[in-house]
Short mmCIF file of C-alpha atoms and ligand atoms in Angstrom, two decimals:
data_model
loop_
_atom_site.label_atom_id
_atom_site.label_comp_id
_atom_site.label_asym_id
_atom_site.label_seq_id
_atom_site.Cartn_x
_atom_site.Cartn_y
_atom_site.Cartn_z
CA MET A 1 9.75 -157.29 -34.97
CA SER A 2 7.87 -155.88 -37.51
CA ARG A 3 4.47 -154.50 -37.53
CA SER A 4 1.85 -153.86 -40.22
CA VAL A 5 0.97 -150.05 -40.71
CA ASP A 6 -2.16 -150.70 -39.88
CA ALA A 7 -2.12 -152.31 -36.42
CA PRO A 8 -3.04 -150.18 -33.86
CA SER A 9 -0.18 -149.10 -31.68
CA PRO A 10 -0.73 -149.08 -27.78
CA ALA A 11 0.99 -145.56 -27.67
CA SER A 12 -1.54 -144.18 -30.32
CA ASP A 13 -4.96 -145.79 -29.53
CA THR A 14 -7.55 -143.53 -30.98
CA LEU A 15 -9.94 -143.79 -28.42
CA ASN A 16 -7.18 -143.08 -26.19
CA ASP A 17 -6.68 -139.79 -28.36
CA PHE A 18 -9.55 -138.83 -28.49
CA THR A 19 -10.05 -139.21 -24.51
CA ALA A 20 -7.12 -137.18 -23.97
CA GLU A 21 -7.58 -134.38 -26.07
CA ALA A 22 -11.44 -133.89 -25.05
CA SER A 23 -10.06 -133.95 -21.25
CA GLN A 24 -7.14 -131.41 -22.21
CA ALA A 25 -7.80 -128.25 -20.50
CA ARG A 26 -8.27 -124.70 -22.55
CA ARG A 27 -4.94 -122.82 -22.56
CA VAL A 28 -5.19 -119.04 -21.76
CA VAL A 29 -2.47 -116.53 -22.12
CA VAL A 30 -2.55 -113.53 -20.06
CA LEU A 31 -0.66 -110.50 -21.14
CA ILE A 32 0.11 -107.23 -18.32
CA SER A 33 1.88 -104.41 -18.04
CA GLY A 34 1.73 -103.49 -14.38
CA ASN A 35 0.37 -104.42 -11.16
CA GLY A 36 -1.94 -107.63 -12.22
CA SER A 37 -4.81 -107.49 -9.87
CA ASN A 38 -7.03 -108.93 -12.92
CA LEU A 39 -4.42 -111.28 -13.64
CA GLN A 40 -4.88 -112.08 -9.86
CA ALA A 41 -8.33 -112.29 -10.18
CA LEU A 42 -7.93 -114.96 -12.93
CA ILE A 43 -5.66 -116.90 -10.90
CA ASP A 44 -7.95 -117.20 -7.99
CA ALA A 45 -10.88 -118.36 -10.01
CA GLN A 46 -8.68 -120.72 -11.67
CA ALA A 47 -7.65 -121.92 -7.81
CA TYR A 48 -11.05 -122.35 -7.57
CA ASP A 49 -11.70 -124.36 -10.78
CA GLU A 50 -14.34 -121.23 -11.94
CA LEU A 51 -12.07 -120.38 -15.04
CA GLY A 52 -12.79 -122.90 -17.28
CA GLY A 53 -9.19 -123.54 -17.98
CA GLU A 54 -5.78 -123.11 -17.14
CA ILE A 55 -3.40 -120.01 -17.63
CA VAL A 56 -0.20 -121.42 -18.90
CA ALA A 57 1.65 -118.33 -19.66
CA VAL A 58 1.90 -114.54 -18.17
CA ILE A 59 3.46 -112.26 -20.53
CA SER A 60 4.54 -108.21 -19.73
CA ASN A 61 6.11 -106.32 -22.11
CA GLN A 62 7.49 -104.79 -18.77
CA ALA A 63 10.40 -106.57 -17.06
CA ASP A 64 9.19 -105.59 -13.87
CA ALA A 65 5.63 -105.98 -13.91
CA TYR A 66 4.10 -107.19 -10.40
CA GLY A 67 1.93 -109.21 -12.44
CA LEU A 68 5.06 -111.41 -13.27
CA LYS A 69 5.82 -112.03 -9.49
CA ARG A 70 1.94 -112.81 -9.16
CA ALA A 71 2.39 -115.35 -11.95
CA ARG A 72 5.64 -117.14 -10.46
CA ASP A 73 4.22 -117.42 -7.01
CA ALA A 74 1.10 -118.92 -8.74
CA GLY A 75 3.40 -121.50 -10.98
CA ILE A 76 2.68 -120.23 -14.04
CA ASP A 77 5.37 -119.48 -16.69
CA ALA A 78 6.37 -115.65 -16.71
CA VAL A 79 7.60 -114.20 -19.34
CA ALA A 80 9.43 -110.55 -19.87
CA LEU A 81 9.17 -109.21 -23.56
CA PRO A 82 10.61 -105.84 -23.04
CA HIS A 83 9.21 -103.61 -26.10
CA ARG A 84 11.63 -101.44 -26.08
CA GLU A 85 14.55 -103.80 -27.27
CA TYR A 86 12.81 -103.56 -30.32
CA ASP A 87 12.96 -101.19 -33.11
CA SER A 88 9.49 -100.82 -34.31
CA ARG A 89 6.00 -102.11 -33.01
CA GLU A 90 5.51 -104.70 -35.99
CA ALA A 91 8.88 -106.18 -34.61
CA PHE A 92 7.23 -106.43 -31.05
CA ASP A 93 4.37 -107.72 -31.96
CA GLY A 94 5.89 -110.63 -34.19
CA ALA A 95 8.26 -111.39 -31.19
CA LEU A 96 4.99 -111.49 -29.06
CA ILE A 97 3.08 -113.82 -31.42
CA LYS A 98 5.76 -116.11 -31.45
CA VAL A 99 5.84 -116.28 -27.66
CA ILE A 100 2.38 -116.43 -27.74
CA GLU A 101 1.83 -119.16 -30.26
CA ARG A 102 4.49 -121.66 -28.12
CA HIS A 103 2.16 -121.89 -25.48
CA GLU A 104 -0.85 -123.02 -28.26
CA PRO A 105 -3.56 -120.56 -26.19
CA ASP A 106 -7.10 -121.06 -27.12
CA LEU A 107 -7.43 -117.42 -26.05
CA ILE A 108 -5.33 -114.11 -25.19
CA VAL A 109 -6.20 -111.84 -22.25
CA LEU A 110 -5.35 -108.73 -22.16
CA ALA A 111 -5.51 -107.53 -18.39
CA GLY A 112 -3.89 -104.09 -18.25
CA PHE A 113 -1.32 -104.53 -21.23
CA MET A 114 -0.66 -101.34 -22.01
CA ARG A 115 0.37 -101.18 -25.86
CA ILE A 116 -1.23 -100.46 -29.17
CA LEU A 117 -1.63 -103.51 -30.81
CA THR A 118 -0.62 -104.00 -34.80
CA PRO A 119 -3.01 -105.05 -37.26
CA LEU A 120 -1.30 -107.94 -38.24
CA PHE A 121 -1.56 -109.05 -34.13
CA VAL A 122 -5.18 -108.12 -34.08
CA GLN A 123 -5.81 -110.33 -37.29
CA ARG A 124 -3.67 -113.36 -36.03
CA PHE A 125 -6.13 -113.59 -33.24
CA TYR A 126 -8.98 -112.08 -34.04
CA GLY A 127 -12.01 -113.80 -32.17
CA ARG A 128 -10.07 -115.02 -29.44
CA LEU A 129 -9.10 -111.62 -27.80
CA LEU A 130 -10.41 -110.29 -25.02
CA ASN A 131 -9.63 -106.81 -23.20
CA ILE A 132 -11.13 -105.25 -20.08
CA HIS A 133 -11.10 -101.65 -20.44
CA PRO A 134 -12.56 -99.29 -17.43
CA SER A 135 -15.21 -97.41 -18.62
CA LEU A 136 -18.96 -98.02 -19.72
CA LEU A 137 -17.82 -98.36 -23.18
CA PRO A 138 -18.26 -96.68 -25.81
CA ALA A 139 -18.08 -94.07 -23.05
CA TYR A 140 -14.21 -92.94 -22.70
CA GLN A 141 -12.46 -95.01 -24.90
CA GLY A 142 -8.56 -94.14 -23.87
CA LEU A 143 -6.43 -93.31 -20.80
CA ASP A 144 -7.50 -91.66 -17.96
CA THR A 145 -11.28 -92.70 -17.93
CA HIS A 146 -11.98 -92.05 -14.25
CA ALA A 147 -10.99 -88.72 -14.20
CA ARG A 148 -12.38 -87.93 -17.50
CA ALA A 149 -16.18 -89.58 -16.46
CA LEU A 150 -15.51 -87.10 -12.81
CA ASP A 151 -14.52 -84.07 -15.22
CA ASP A 152 -18.14 -84.74 -17.01
CA GLY A 153 -19.92 -84.98 -13.73
CA VAL A 154 -21.48 -88.00 -14.69
CA THR A 155 -23.41 -90.31 -12.29
CA GLU A 156 -22.38 -93.72 -13.54
CA HIS A 157 -19.53 -95.43 -14.36
CA GLY A 158 -17.74 -99.06 -14.91
CA CYS A 159 -16.28 -101.03 -16.87
CA SER A 160 -16.44 -103.31 -20.18
CA VAL A 161 -15.22 -106.70 -21.43
CA HIS A 162 -14.98 -106.78 -24.96
CA PHE A 163 -13.31 -108.65 -28.08
CA VAL A 164 -10.48 -106.45 -29.28
CA THR A 165 -10.42 -105.60 -32.92
CA GLU A 166 -8.50 -102.91 -34.53
CA GLU A 167 -10.04 -99.93 -33.36
CA LEU A 168 -8.80 -99.15 -30.20
CA ASP A 169 -11.24 -99.98 -27.49
CA GLY A 170 -13.62 -100.18 -30.10
CA GLY A 171 -14.34 -103.85 -30.26
CA PRO A 172 -17.94 -105.67 -29.67
CA VAL A 173 -18.59 -105.23 -25.88
CA VAL A 174 -19.20 -108.68 -24.00
CA VAL A 175 -20.05 -107.62 -20.38
CA GLN A 176 -20.42 -104.66 -18.51
CA ALA A 177 -20.53 -103.87 -14.75
CA ALA A 178 -22.00 -100.39 -13.75
CA VAL A 179 -21.04 -98.35 -10.69
CA THR A 180 -22.67 -95.12 -9.07
CA VAL A 181 -20.37 -91.97 -8.72
CA ASP A 182 -21.17 -90.78 -5.44
CA ALA A 183 -20.41 -87.05 -4.42
CA GLY A 184 -17.38 -87.91 -2.42
CA ASP A 185 -15.48 -90.29 -5.13
CA ASP A 186 -12.50 -88.67 -6.28
CA ALA A 187 -10.00 -90.62 -9.50
CA ALA A 188 -8.26 -93.19 -6.84
CA SER A 189 -11.76 -94.34 -4.99
CA LEU A 190 -13.56 -94.46 -8.63
CA LYS A 191 -10.76 -96.57 -9.71
CA ASP A 192 -10.77 -99.18 -6.57
CA LYS A 193 -14.60 -99.27 -6.86
CA VAL A 194 -14.56 -100.09 -10.67
CA HIS A 195 -11.47 -102.47 -10.18
CA ALA A 196 -13.65 -104.50 -8.09
CA ARG A 197 -16.15 -105.01 -10.87
CA GLU A 198 -13.32 -105.84 -13.25
CA HIS A 199 -12.23 -108.57 -10.91
CA LEU A 200 -15.94 -109.80 -11.24
CA ILE A 201 -16.58 -109.83 -14.37
CA TYR A 202 -13.58 -110.48 -16.12
CA PRO A 203 -13.31 -114.42 -14.87
CA ILE A 204 -16.85 -114.94 -16.02
CA ALA A 205 -16.25 -113.43 -19.41
CA VAL A 206 -13.16 -115.59 -19.99
CA LYS A 207 -15.30 -118.70 -18.15
CA TRP A 208 -17.94 -118.26 -21.09
CA PHE A 209 -15.70 -118.31 -23.91
CA LEU A 210 -13.38 -121.02 -22.60
CA GLU A 211 -16.46 -123.40 -22.00
CA GLY A 212 -17.60 -122.82 -25.77
CA ARG A 213 -20.77 -120.41 -24.52
CA LEU A 214 -19.11 -117.46 -26.03
CA GLN A 215 -17.90 -116.73 -29.72
CA LEU A 216 -17.19 -113.70 -32.00
CA GLY A 217 -19.79 -114.18 -34.62
CA GLN A 218 -20.67 -112.00 -38.02
CA GLN A 219 -22.30 -109.25 -36.19
CA GLY A 220 -20.90 -109.56 -32.79
CA PRO A 221 -20.62 -111.87 -29.85
CA ILE A 222 -23.07 -114.54 -29.44
CA LEU A 223 -23.72 -115.61 -26.07
CA ASP A 224 -25.50 -119.41 -25.84
CA GLY A 225 -25.86 -119.07 -29.13
CA MET A 226 -27.61 -115.51 -28.97
CA PRO A 227 -26.34 -112.51 -30.29
CA LEU A 228 -25.84 -110.35 -27.37
CA PRO A 229 -27.12 -106.70 -27.18
CA PRO A 230 -24.51 -103.74 -28.69
CA GLN A 231 -23.08 -103.26 -25.18
CA GLY A 232 -23.64 -106.50 -24.30
CA LEU A 233 -24.95 -107.65 -20.63
CA ARG A 234 -24.94 -104.83 -17.85
CA LEU A 235 -24.64 -106.07 -14.52
CA SER A 236 -26.14 -103.21 -12.56
CA HIS A 237 -24.70 -101.26 -9.77
CA ALA A 238 -27.08 -102.72 -7.10
CA ASP A 239 -26.05 -106.49 -8.34
CA ALA A 240 -22.33 -105.78 -8.51
CA ALA A 241 -22.91 -104.30 -5.35
CA GLU A 242 -24.50 -107.24 -3.92
CA GLU A 243 -21.74 -109.67 -5.36
CA LEU A 244 -19.01 -107.59 -3.97
CA ASP A 245 -20.70 -107.50 -0.59
CA GLU A 246 -20.40 -103.77 -0.63
CA GLU A 247 -21.87 -101.54 2.01
C1 GRF B 1 -7.47 -102.14 -15.52
O1 GRF B 1 -8.30 -100.95 -14.95
C2 GRF B 1 -8.07 -102.28 -16.91
O2 GRF B 1 -9.12 -101.68 -16.93
C3 GRF B 1 -6.83 -101.57 -17.80
O3 GRF B 1 -5.93 -101.59 -16.80
C4 GRF B 1 -5.85 -101.83 -15.61
C5 GRF B 1 -5.47 -102.81 -15.51
O4 GRF B 1 -5.55 -103.12 -13.98
N1 GRF B 1 -7.03 -102.09 -19.06
P1 GRF B 1 -4.53 -104.61 -13.32
O5 GRF B 1 -3.02 -104.65 -13.40
O6 GRF B 1 -5.22 -105.56 -13.68
O7 GRF B 1 -4.30 -103.96 -12.16
#
């Protein structure tokens, strides 16, 4: 039987297509290199329907990253893409872009991804790339943040979620959580306290983005239509401690 080109086919009914599209979950790809405790916080949030979307793939540049097991255990596509198999940073990032794009993500979440990204990569996903960093940015960009904070004798430390730009750990901050540094703290105890705060704020920031409440505007991050202050929103030590049921 022939059919006129204008006749709506039952399989491509416009209204049905629209409904299907509107109800589709927002898609997240998470990049890791190691333990993946932040990934686990995102997986847990998704399990409680508190992520605003679905983690469709986890990609690690380290084949033995524990986070890949966390992904598999949660039934998420887990991909090892060892950077050592590529001749250059550009070649690796090119391959990474291809794997990410295959999953058609709305958002790419860096969760302990220990690689410096090329400008090409950052430009490709600009505005939909989030990272979490273990310090109250702009303080302590780079590595060993807890030890450096202790060496300086600071009384307050914390973590920051920020959009990724070409400046390492320099992109605009969305939200921070502070922690008081106690006299008895060492790098390990401080790391644990900061990690707990990371697990608190990262799923929230991801949810804001996936629900369309958070964007990267021309002048910086915008939440619910309002520009955020230069260091983003700040959760105090006391508020975070209360959320986390800390002593
Ligand atoms: C976190 O401290 C995060 O801030 C930093 O890398 C660490 C990753 O930890 N970017 P995990 O793998 O999520 O446990």
